Amino acid sequence: MPVNTSPWQTEHPWEPSPDAHPQPVPLMSEADLINPLLRLSDVIDEQAVLCQAAMPLVEALRLLKHSATGAVPMVDHGRPVGFLSDRGAIAAIYDRPRDWERLTAGELAESAVTARAGDTLDVIFKRFHRGGLFVVDSRGDLQGVVTLRSLAGGITERGWGWLFATRLFPVA
């Protein structure tokens, strides 16, 4: 009989022991959520589609549609302003049905969340916005954007669950 095997397990090797009480493995470290060797500079999207704050909402909505994301990063003279989200645009059109065509993208900007390129990936768990995270240099100039798509290789399955549950779709 192999070591630490009960007679029941010998007869039923494909089933767990009736005495076993499997417990979930606790989260031990941030390495369970992200690749700890990566920095934002490793996952930055330098070619992200950007929306200008002064852009008419109608044009910004075209960008949003073609970006295939729920939000487009918005800038003004190379500085992050915020994100234009599909939810924000729909709410603005609903709230202002008669004059929504006169709105600019900047009027609907949602939080410009920034970080530095040298920051480790764990910063996304504290600052990530639905549209992404702006990466800026020491002067505040835009270097690129970290998006859900660009994070694909840097976050573990457990990390994705935590990110979605706490930053993207938190339960009130």
Short mmCIF file of C-alpha atoms in Angstrom, two decimals:
data_model
loop_
_atom_site.label_atom_id
_atom_site.label_comp_id
_atom_site.label_asym_id
_atom_site.label_seq_id
_atom_site.Cartn_x
_atom_site.Cartn_y
_atom_site.Cartn_z
CA MET A 1 0.00 0.00 0.00
CA PRO A 2 1.42 3.46 -0.89
CA VAL A 3 2.30 5.83 1.92
CA ASN A 4 -0.59 7.94 3.33
CA THR A 5 -3.24 5.98 1.45
CA SER A 6 -6.25 4.63 3.30
CA PRO A 7 -7.91 1.35 2.35
CA TRP A 8 -10.88 3.34 1.01
CA GLN A 9 -8.57 5.28 -1.38
CA THR A 10 -7.02 2.02 -2.55
CA GLU A 11 -10.45 0.76 -3.60
CA HIS A 12 -11.58 4.16 -5.03
CA PRO A 13 -8.44 5.89 -6.35
CA TRP A 14 -10.43 8.22 -8.61
CA GLU A 15 -12.48 9.75 -5.78
CA PRO A 16 -11.40 11.97 -2.88
CA SER A 17 -11.46 10.43 0.56
CA PRO A 18 -14.78 10.89 2.40
CA ASP A 19 -12.70 12.17 5.32
CA ALA A 20 -11.13 14.91 3.19
CA HIS A 21 -12.45 18.44 3.56
CA PRO A 22 -10.96 20.42 0.70
CA GLN A 23 -10.39 24.05 1.64
CA PRO A 24 -9.76 26.84 -0.84
CA VAL A 25 -6.13 27.79 -1.16
CA PRO A 26 -5.69 31.21 0.43
CA LEU A 27 -4.19 34.06 -1.51
CA MET A 28 -0.57 34.01 -0.45
CA SER A 29 1.02 36.90 -2.30
CA GLU A 30 0.57 39.44 -5.09
CA ALA A 31 2.40 36.94 -7.30
CA ASP A 32 -0.85 34.96 -7.26
CA LEU A 33 -2.51 37.90 -9.06
CA ILE A 34 0.16 39.25 -11.40
CA ASN A 35 3.49 38.46 -12.91
CA PRO A 36 5.69 40.20 -10.30
CA LEU A 37 8.53 40.67 -12.79
CA LEU A 38 6.52 42.92 -15.11
CA ARG A 39 6.15 46.69 -14.95
CA LEU A 40 3.59 48.92 -16.63
CA SER A 41 6.19 49.69 -19.30
CA ASP A 42 6.03 46.00 -20.29
CA VAL A 43 2.27 46.06 -20.96
CA ILE A 44 1.76 49.63 -22.18
CA ASP A 45 -0.17 50.22 -25.39
CA GLU A 46 1.63 53.08 -27.12
CA GLN A 47 -0.69 52.90 -30.14
CA ALA A 48 -4.01 53.18 -28.30
CA VAL A 49 -6.78 55.07 -30.07
CA LEU A 50 -7.07 58.45 -28.35
CA CYS A 51 -9.93 60.90 -28.28
CA GLN A 52 -9.33 64.66 -28.12
CA ALA A 53 -11.25 66.51 -25.39
CA ALA A 54 -12.42 69.21 -27.83
CA MET A 55 -13.74 66.61 -30.29
CA PRO A 56 -17.52 66.72 -30.92
CA LEU A 57 -19.28 63.84 -29.18
CA VAL A 58 -20.50 62.46 -32.51
CA GLU A 59 -16.90 61.99 -33.73
CA ALA A 60 -15.80 60.59 -30.37
CA LEU A 61 -18.61 58.03 -30.55
CA ARG A 62 -17.25 56.85 -33.92
CA LEU A 63 -13.87 56.29 -32.27
CA LEU A 64 -15.55 54.46 -29.41
CA LYS A 65 -17.42 52.23 -31.85
CA HIS A 66 -14.30 51.33 -33.85
CA SER A 67 -12.13 50.80 -30.78
CA ALA A 68 -14.19 47.74 -29.75
CA THR A 69 -13.81 48.70 -26.08
CA GLY A 70 -16.13 50.18 -23.50
CA ALA A 71 -14.10 53.36 -23.16
CA VAL A 72 -11.64 55.50 -25.12
CA PRO A 73 -8.75 57.39 -23.49
CA MET A 74 -9.13 61.16 -23.83
CA VAL A 75 -6.32 63.72 -24.00
CA ASP A 76 -5.95 67.47 -24.30
CA HIS A 77 -2.63 68.75 -25.69
CA GLY A 78 -0.90 65.47 -24.86
CA ARG A 79 -2.14 65.36 -21.25
CA PRO A 80 -4.62 62.80 -19.93
CA VAL A 81 -8.11 64.19 -19.36
CA GLY A 82 -10.08 61.02 -18.69
CA PHE A 83 -12.02 58.34 -20.49
CA LEU A 84 -15.08 58.57 -22.68
CA SER A 85 -17.15 55.51 -21.81
CA ASP A 86 -20.09 54.03 -23.63
CA ARG A 87 -22.12 54.29 -20.42
CA GLY A 88 -21.28 57.98 -20.00
CA ALA A 89 -22.21 58.74 -23.60
CA ILE A 90 -25.53 56.93 -23.32
CA ALA A 91 -26.35 58.74 -20.08
CA ALA A 92 -25.52 62.13 -21.68
CA ILE A 93 -27.70 61.43 -24.70
CA TYR A 94 -30.54 60.31 -22.44
CA ASP A 95 -30.19 63.33 -20.12
CA ARG A 96 -29.88 65.87 -22.94
CA PRO A 97 -31.89 64.50 -25.87
CA ARG A 98 -32.26 67.91 -27.55
CA ASP A 99 -28.69 69.17 -27.43
CA TRP A 100 -26.43 66.12 -27.19
CA GLU A 101 -25.09 66.85 -30.69
CA ARG A 102 -23.46 70.02 -29.31
CA LEU A 103 -21.57 68.18 -26.56
CA THR A 104 -17.82 67.65 -26.73
CA ALA A 105 -16.04 64.55 -25.53
CA GLY A 106 -14.34 66.56 -22.77
CA GLU A 107 -17.68 67.36 -21.17
CA LEU A 108 -18.18 63.64 -20.53
CA ALA A 109 -14.68 62.79 -19.30
CA GLU A 110 -14.51 60.18 -16.56
CA SER A 111 -11.55 60.16 -14.15
CA ALA A 112 -8.03 60.38 -15.59
CA VAL A 113 -6.21 57.73 -13.60
CA THR A 114 -2.43 57.82 -14.02
CA ALA A 115 0.66 55.84 -13.08
CA ARG A 116 4.34 55.77 -14.06
CA ALA A 117 5.91 53.36 -16.56
CA GLY A 118 8.26 51.98 -13.89
CA ASP A 119 5.42 51.03 -11.52
CA THR A 120 4.81 47.33 -10.98
CA LEU A 121 1.59 45.77 -12.23
CA ASP A 122 0.08 45.71 -8.75
CA VAL A 123 -0.82 49.39 -9.26
CA ILE A 124 -3.69 48.30 -11.50
CA PHE A 125 -5.46 46.80 -8.50
CA LYS A 126 -5.50 50.21 -6.84
CA ARG A 127 -6.03 52.59 -9.78
CA PHE A 128 -7.39 50.80 -12.85
CA HIS A 129 -10.44 52.42 -14.46
CA ARG A 130 -12.89 50.67 -16.78
CA GLY A 131 -11.17 52.27 -19.77
CA GLY A 132 -7.65 51.66 -18.61
CA LEU A 133 -4.81 53.43 -16.91
CA PHE A 134 -2.83 56.35 -18.34
CA VAL A 135 0.94 55.96 -18.14
CA VAL A 136 2.70 59.33 -17.84
CA ASP A 137 6.27 60.56 -17.47
CA SER A 138 7.57 62.79 -14.67
CA ARG A 139 6.16 65.91 -16.39
CA GLY A 140 2.69 64.37 -16.74
CA ASP A 141 2.99 63.83 -20.50
CA LEU A 142 1.27 60.75 -21.85
CA GLN A 143 3.48 57.75 -22.63
CA GLY A 144 0.68 55.31 -23.42
CA VAL A 145 -2.30 53.52 -21.95
CA VAL A 146 -2.64 50.19 -20.17
CA THR A 147 -5.84 48.52 -21.32
CA LEU A 148 -7.48 45.20 -20.53
CA ARG A 149 -6.18 43.88 -23.84
CA SER A 150 -2.58 44.90 -23.08
CA LEU A 151 -2.75 43.22 -19.64
CA ALA A 152 -3.49 39.81 -21.14
CA GLY A 153 -0.11 38.20 -20.41
CA GLY A 154 0.55 39.91 -17.10
CA ILE A 155 -2.38 38.89 -14.92
CA THR A 156 -3.24 35.46 -13.59
CA GLU A 157 -6.71 33.97 -13.70
CA ARG A 158 -7.20 34.85 -10.05
CA GLY A 159 -5.98 38.38 -10.78
CA TRP A 160 -8.54 38.83 -13.56
CA GLY A 161 -11.30 37.77 -11.18
CA TRP A 162 -10.14 40.23 -8.54
CA LEU A 163 -9.80 43.05 -11.09
CA PHE A 164 -13.28 42.51 -12.52
CA ALA A 165 -14.92 42.12 -9.13
CA THR A 166 -13.31 45.12 -7.46
CA ARG A 167 -12.36 47.69 -10.11
CA LEU A 168 -14.49 47.05 -13.17
CA PHE A 169 -17.83 45.78 -11.89
CA PRO A 170 -17.86 46.19 -8.11
CA VAL A 171 -20.91 45.01 -6.24
CA ALA A 172 -22.36 47.79 -4.09
#
